Amino acid sequence: MTICEFYRSQLVLIFNELEPGWSELETYDFGYQWTRQVNSYLETLRIVQLGDTHPFVMYTITLPEDFKQTNIFDMAYQYKSQYELSLLLHHSKLQLSMSKNCSELDESMAGFLFRSRAELFDIIDFSVYG
């Protein structure tokens, strides 16, 4: 079992026990990817393996275009996190992502998922209600 397969098995267990509604994308070429639609946003979780490097895990929230009218860019720029934060702007959507190399994780996959989601929602809440 590879390290990627090990992390995948952890996530499958989490999704089955605690997080229903996630769907695995069978054709993802760089590891594993799951998505889940929640209200007006899309959650994506990936374990990415590129060549012989350590895999990294990435959690992304895709938000509707309305969020471009908030101060979310400033909030994301100022936010301090143990994870790598990225913000992608598309024509009709906005993506916020947290990622970390699996060799540097000091928590379980569930810990990463819950903490990265909470941090992204902090940014979203501060930009909308702050």
PDB file of C-alpha atoms in Angstrom:
ATOM      1  CA  MET A   1       0.000   0.000   0.000  1.00  0.00           C
ATOM      2  CA  THR A   2       1.414   3.393  -0.989  1.00  0.00           C
ATOM      3  CA  ILE A   3       1.176   6.447   1.252  1.00  0.00           C
ATOM      4  CA  CYS A   4      -1.408   7.898  -1.144  1.00  0.00           C
ATOM      5  CA  GLU A   5      -3.526   4.760  -0.837  1.00  0.00           C
ATOM      6  CA  PHE A   6      -3.189   4.892   2.954  1.00  0.00           C
ATOM      7  CA  TYR A   7      -4.459   8.485   3.078  1.00  0.00           C
ATOM      8  CA  ARG A   8      -7.245   7.594   0.647  1.00  0.00           C
ATOM      9  CA  SER A   9      -8.375   4.758   2.943  1.00  0.00           C
ATOM     10  CA  GLN A  10      -8.474   7.204   5.877  1.00  0.00           C
ATOM     11  CA  LEU A  11     -10.630   9.632   3.901  1.00  0.00           C
ATOM     12  CA  VAL A  12     -13.006   6.928   2.681  1.00  0.00           C
ATOM     13  CA  LEU A  13     -13.544   5.908   6.315  1.00  0.00           C
ATOM     14  CA  ILE A  14     -14.142   9.541   7.338  1.00  0.00           C
ATOM     15  CA  PHE A  15     -16.615  10.065   4.503  1.00  0.00           C
ATOM     16  CA  ASN A  16     -18.493   6.864   5.311  1.00  0.00           C
ATOM     17  CA  GLU A  17     -18.684   7.548   9.053  1.00  0.00           C
ATOM     18  CA  LEU A  18     -18.802  11.338   9.454  1.00  0.00           C
ATOM     19  CA  GLU A  19     -19.125  13.160   6.134  1.00  0.00           C
ATOM     20  CA  PRO A  20     -21.786  11.677   3.849  1.00  0.00           C
ATOM     21  CA  GLY A  21     -22.300  13.066   0.373  1.00  0.00           C
ATOM     22  CA  TRP A  22     -18.740  13.044  -0.949  1.00  0.00           C
ATOM     23  CA  SER A  23     -18.276  11.555  -4.438  1.00  0.00           C
ATOM     24  CA  GLU A  24     -14.946  10.248  -5.653  1.00  0.00           C
ATOM     25  CA  LEU A  25     -13.840  11.238  -9.141  1.00  0.00           C
ATOM     26  CA  GLU A  26     -12.644   8.024 -10.756  1.00  0.00           C
ATOM     27  CA  THR A  27     -10.604   9.672 -13.518  1.00  0.00           C
ATOM     28  CA  TYR A  28      -8.352  12.042 -11.547  1.00  0.00           C
ATOM     29  CA  ASP A  29      -4.818  11.512 -12.918  1.00  0.00           C
ATOM     30  CA  PHE A  30      -2.750  12.939 -10.059  1.00  0.00           C
ATOM     31  CA  GLY A  31      -3.967  10.939  -7.077  1.00  0.00           C
ATOM     32  CA  TYR A  32      -7.477  11.059  -5.646  1.00  0.00           C
ATOM     33  CA  GLN A  33     -10.251  13.648  -5.717  1.00  0.00           C
ATOM     34  CA  TRP A  34     -13.647  13.929  -4.033  1.00  0.00           C
ATOM     35  CA  THR A  35     -16.360  16.578  -4.349  1.00  0.00           C
ATOM     36  CA  ARG A  36     -19.448  17.508  -2.385  1.00  0.00           C
ATOM     37  CA  GLN A  37     -22.077  20.147  -3.141  1.00  0.00           C
ATOM     38  CA  VAL A  38     -23.256  22.028  -0.054  1.00  0.00           C
ATOM     39  CA  ASN A  39     -25.848  24.768  -0.568  1.00  0.00           C
ATOM     40  CA  SER A  40     -24.312  27.362  -2.909  1.00  0.00           C
ATOM     41  CA  TYR A  41     -20.714  26.173  -2.711  1.00  0.00           C
ATOM     42  CA  LEU A  42     -18.725  23.148  -3.859  1.00  0.00           C
ATOM     43  CA  GLU A  43     -16.180  21.387  -1.649  1.00  0.00           C
ATOM     44  CA  THR A  44     -13.267  19.532  -3.223  1.00  0.00           C
ATOM     45  CA  LEU A  45     -10.669  17.417  -1.458  1.00  0.00           C
ATOM     46  CA  ARG A  46      -7.617  16.064  -3.256  1.00  0.00           C
ATOM     47  CA  ILE A  47      -4.633  13.920  -2.437  1.00  0.00           C
ATOM     48  CA  VAL A  48      -2.150  14.902  -5.127  1.00  0.00           C
ATOM     49  CA  GLN A  49       0.836  12.746  -6.074  1.00  0.00           C
ATOM     50  CA  LEU A  50       3.227  14.229  -8.640  1.00  0.00           C
ATOM     51  CA  GLY A  51       6.065  11.897  -9.568  1.00  0.00           C
ATOM     52  CA  ASP A  52       8.259  10.647  -6.734  1.00  0.00           C
ATOM     53  CA  THR A  53       7.538  13.562  -4.389  1.00  0.00           C
ATOM     54  CA  HIS A  54       5.556  13.275  -1.177  1.00  0.00           C
ATOM     55  CA  PRO A  55       1.824  13.636  -1.798  1.00  0.00           C
ATOM     56  CA  PHE A  56       0.035  16.732  -0.620  1.00  0.00           C
ATOM     57  CA  VAL A  57      -3.542  17.217   0.465  1.00  0.00           C
ATOM     58  CA  MET A  58      -5.706  20.108  -0.701  1.00  0.00           C
ATOM     59  CA  TYR A  59      -9.149  21.262   0.421  1.00  0.00           C
ATOM     60  CA  THR A  60     -10.982  23.767  -1.809  1.00  0.00           C
ATOM     61  CA  ILE A  61     -14.230  25.696  -1.512  1.00  0.00           C
ATOM     62  CA  THR A  62     -15.664  27.033  -4.766  1.00  0.00           C
ATOM     63  CA  LEU A  63     -17.827  30.077  -4.141  1.00  0.00           C
ATOM     64  CA  PRO A  64     -20.316  31.846  -6.405  1.00  0.00           C
ATOM     65  CA  GLU A  65     -19.402  35.023  -8.263  1.00  0.00           C
ATOM     66  CA  ASP A  66     -21.147  37.224  -5.650  1.00  0.00           C
ATOM     67  CA  PHE A  67     -18.136  36.814  -3.357  1.00  0.00           C
ATOM     68  CA  LYS A  68     -16.026  38.879  -5.759  1.00  0.00           C
ATOM     69  CA  GLN A  69     -17.903  41.925  -4.440  1.00  0.00           C
ATOM     70  CA  THR A  70     -16.714  41.382  -0.849  1.00  0.00           C
ATOM     71  CA  ASN A  71     -13.345  42.103   0.753  1.00  0.00           C
ATOM     72  CA  ILE A  72     -12.463  38.390   0.660  1.00  0.00           C
ATOM     73  CA  PHE A  73      -9.204  39.157  -1.172  1.00  0.00           C
ATOM     74  CA  ASP A  74      -7.993  41.355   1.702  1.00  0.00           C
ATOM     75  CA  MET A  75      -9.116  38.829   4.298  1.00  0.00           C
ATOM     76  CA  ALA A  76      -7.288  35.980   2.528  1.00  0.00           C
ATOM     77  CA  TYR A  77      -4.130  38.088   2.190  1.00  0.00           C
ATOM     78  CA  GLN A  78      -4.095  38.923   5.917  1.00  0.00           C
ATOM     79  CA  TYR A  79      -5.054  35.463   7.185  1.00  0.00           C
ATOM     80  CA  LYS A  80      -2.320  33.512   9.000  1.00  0.00           C
ATOM     81  CA  SER A  81      -2.413  29.734   8.751  1.00  0.00           C
ATOM     82  CA  GLN A  82      -0.188  26.700   9.115  1.00  0.00           C
ATOM     83  CA  TYR A  83      -1.445  25.681   5.666  1.00  0.00           C
ATOM     84  CA  GLU A  84      -0.669  27.138   2.277  1.00  0.00           C
ATOM     85  CA  LEU A  85      -3.575  29.359   1.253  1.00  0.00           C
ATOM     86  CA  SER A  86      -4.429  30.104  -2.357  1.00  0.00           C
ATOM     87  CA  LEU A  87      -7.208  32.083  -3.966  1.00  0.00           C
ATOM     88  CA  LEU A  88      -8.145  31.570  -7.623  1.00  0.00           C
ATOM     89  CA  LEU A  89     -10.382  33.948  -9.484  1.00  0.00           C
ATOM     90  CA  HIS A  90     -12.385  32.591 -12.421  1.00  0.00           C
ATOM     91  CA  HIS A  91     -14.913  34.266 -14.684  1.00  0.00           C
ATOM     92  CA  SER A  92     -17.960  33.111 -12.724  1.00  0.00           C
ATOM     93  CA  LYS A  93     -16.541  31.703  -9.498  1.00  0.00           C
ATOM     94  CA  LEU A  94     -13.927  32.060  -6.798  1.00  0.00           C
ATOM     95  CA  GLN A  95     -11.878  29.234  -5.265  1.00  0.00           C
ATOM     96  CA  LEU A  96     -10.242  29.284  -1.843  1.00  0.00           C
ATOM     97  CA  SER A  97      -7.835  26.426  -1.079  1.00  0.00           C
ATOM     98  CA  MET A  98      -5.769  25.186   1.832  1.00  0.00           C
ATOM     99  CA  SER A  99      -3.024  22.652   1.188  1.00  0.00           C
ATOM    100  CA  LYS A 100      -0.141  20.968   2.946  1.00  0.00           C
ATOM    101  CA  ASN A 101       2.512  18.427   2.080  1.00  0.00           C
ATOM    102  CA  CYS A 102       1.559  15.110   3.707  1.00  0.00           C
ATOM    103  CA  SER A 103       5.105  14.701   5.049  1.00  0.00           C
ATOM    104  CA  GLU A 104       4.523  17.856   7.134  1.00  0.00           C
ATOM    105  CA  LEU A 105       1.081  16.953   8.485  1.00  0.00           C
ATOM    106  CA  ASP A 106       0.881  16.840  12.262  1.00  0.00           C
ATOM    107  CA  GLU A 107      -2.731  15.673  12.292  1.00  0.00           C
ATOM    108  CA  SER A 108      -5.010  13.064  10.767  1.00  0.00           C
ATOM    109  CA  MET A 109      -6.795  13.479   7.443  1.00  0.00           C
ATOM    110  CA  ALA A 110      -9.967  14.287   9.400  1.00  0.00           C
ATOM    111  CA  GLY A 111      -8.043  16.914  11.346  1.00  0.00           C
ATOM    112  CA  PHE A 112      -6.796  18.494   8.131  1.00  0.00           C
ATOM    113  CA  LEU A 113     -10.268  18.469   6.560  1.00  0.00           C
ATOM    114  CA  PHE A 114     -12.027  19.970   9.583  1.00  0.00           C
ATOM    115  CA  ARG A 115      -9.346  22.564  10.368  1.00  0.00           C
ATOM    116  CA  SER A 116      -8.853  23.727   6.770  1.00  0.00           C
ATOM    117  CA  ARG A 117     -12.625  24.006   6.311  1.00  0.00           C
ATOM    118  CA  ALA A 118     -12.927  26.007   9.534  1.00  0.00           C
ATOM    119  CA  GLU A 119     -10.126  28.362   8.492  1.00  0.00           C
ATOM    120  CA  LEU A 120     -11.643  28.963   5.056  1.00  0.00           C
ATOM    121  CA  PHE A 121     -15.021  29.667   6.640  1.00  0.00           C
ATOM    122  CA  ASP A 122     -13.331  32.151   8.979  1.00  0.00           C
ATOM    123  CA  ILE A 123     -12.105  34.024   5.906  1.00  0.00           C
ATOM    124  CA  ILE A 124     -15.538  33.833   4.274  1.00  0.00           C
ATOM    125  CA  ASP A 125     -17.349  34.957   7.443  1.00  0.00           C
ATOM    126  CA  PHE A 126     -14.958  37.857   8.064  1.00  0.00           C
ATOM    127  CA  SER A 127     -15.334  39.040   4.472  1.00  0.00           C
ATOM    128  CA  VAL A 128     -19.134  38.891   4.500  1.00  0.00           C
ATOM    129  CA  TYR A 129     -20.009  39.795   8.090  1.00  0.00           C
ATOM    130  CA  GLY A 130     -16.841  41.521   9.325  1.00  0.00           C
TER     131      GLY A 130
END
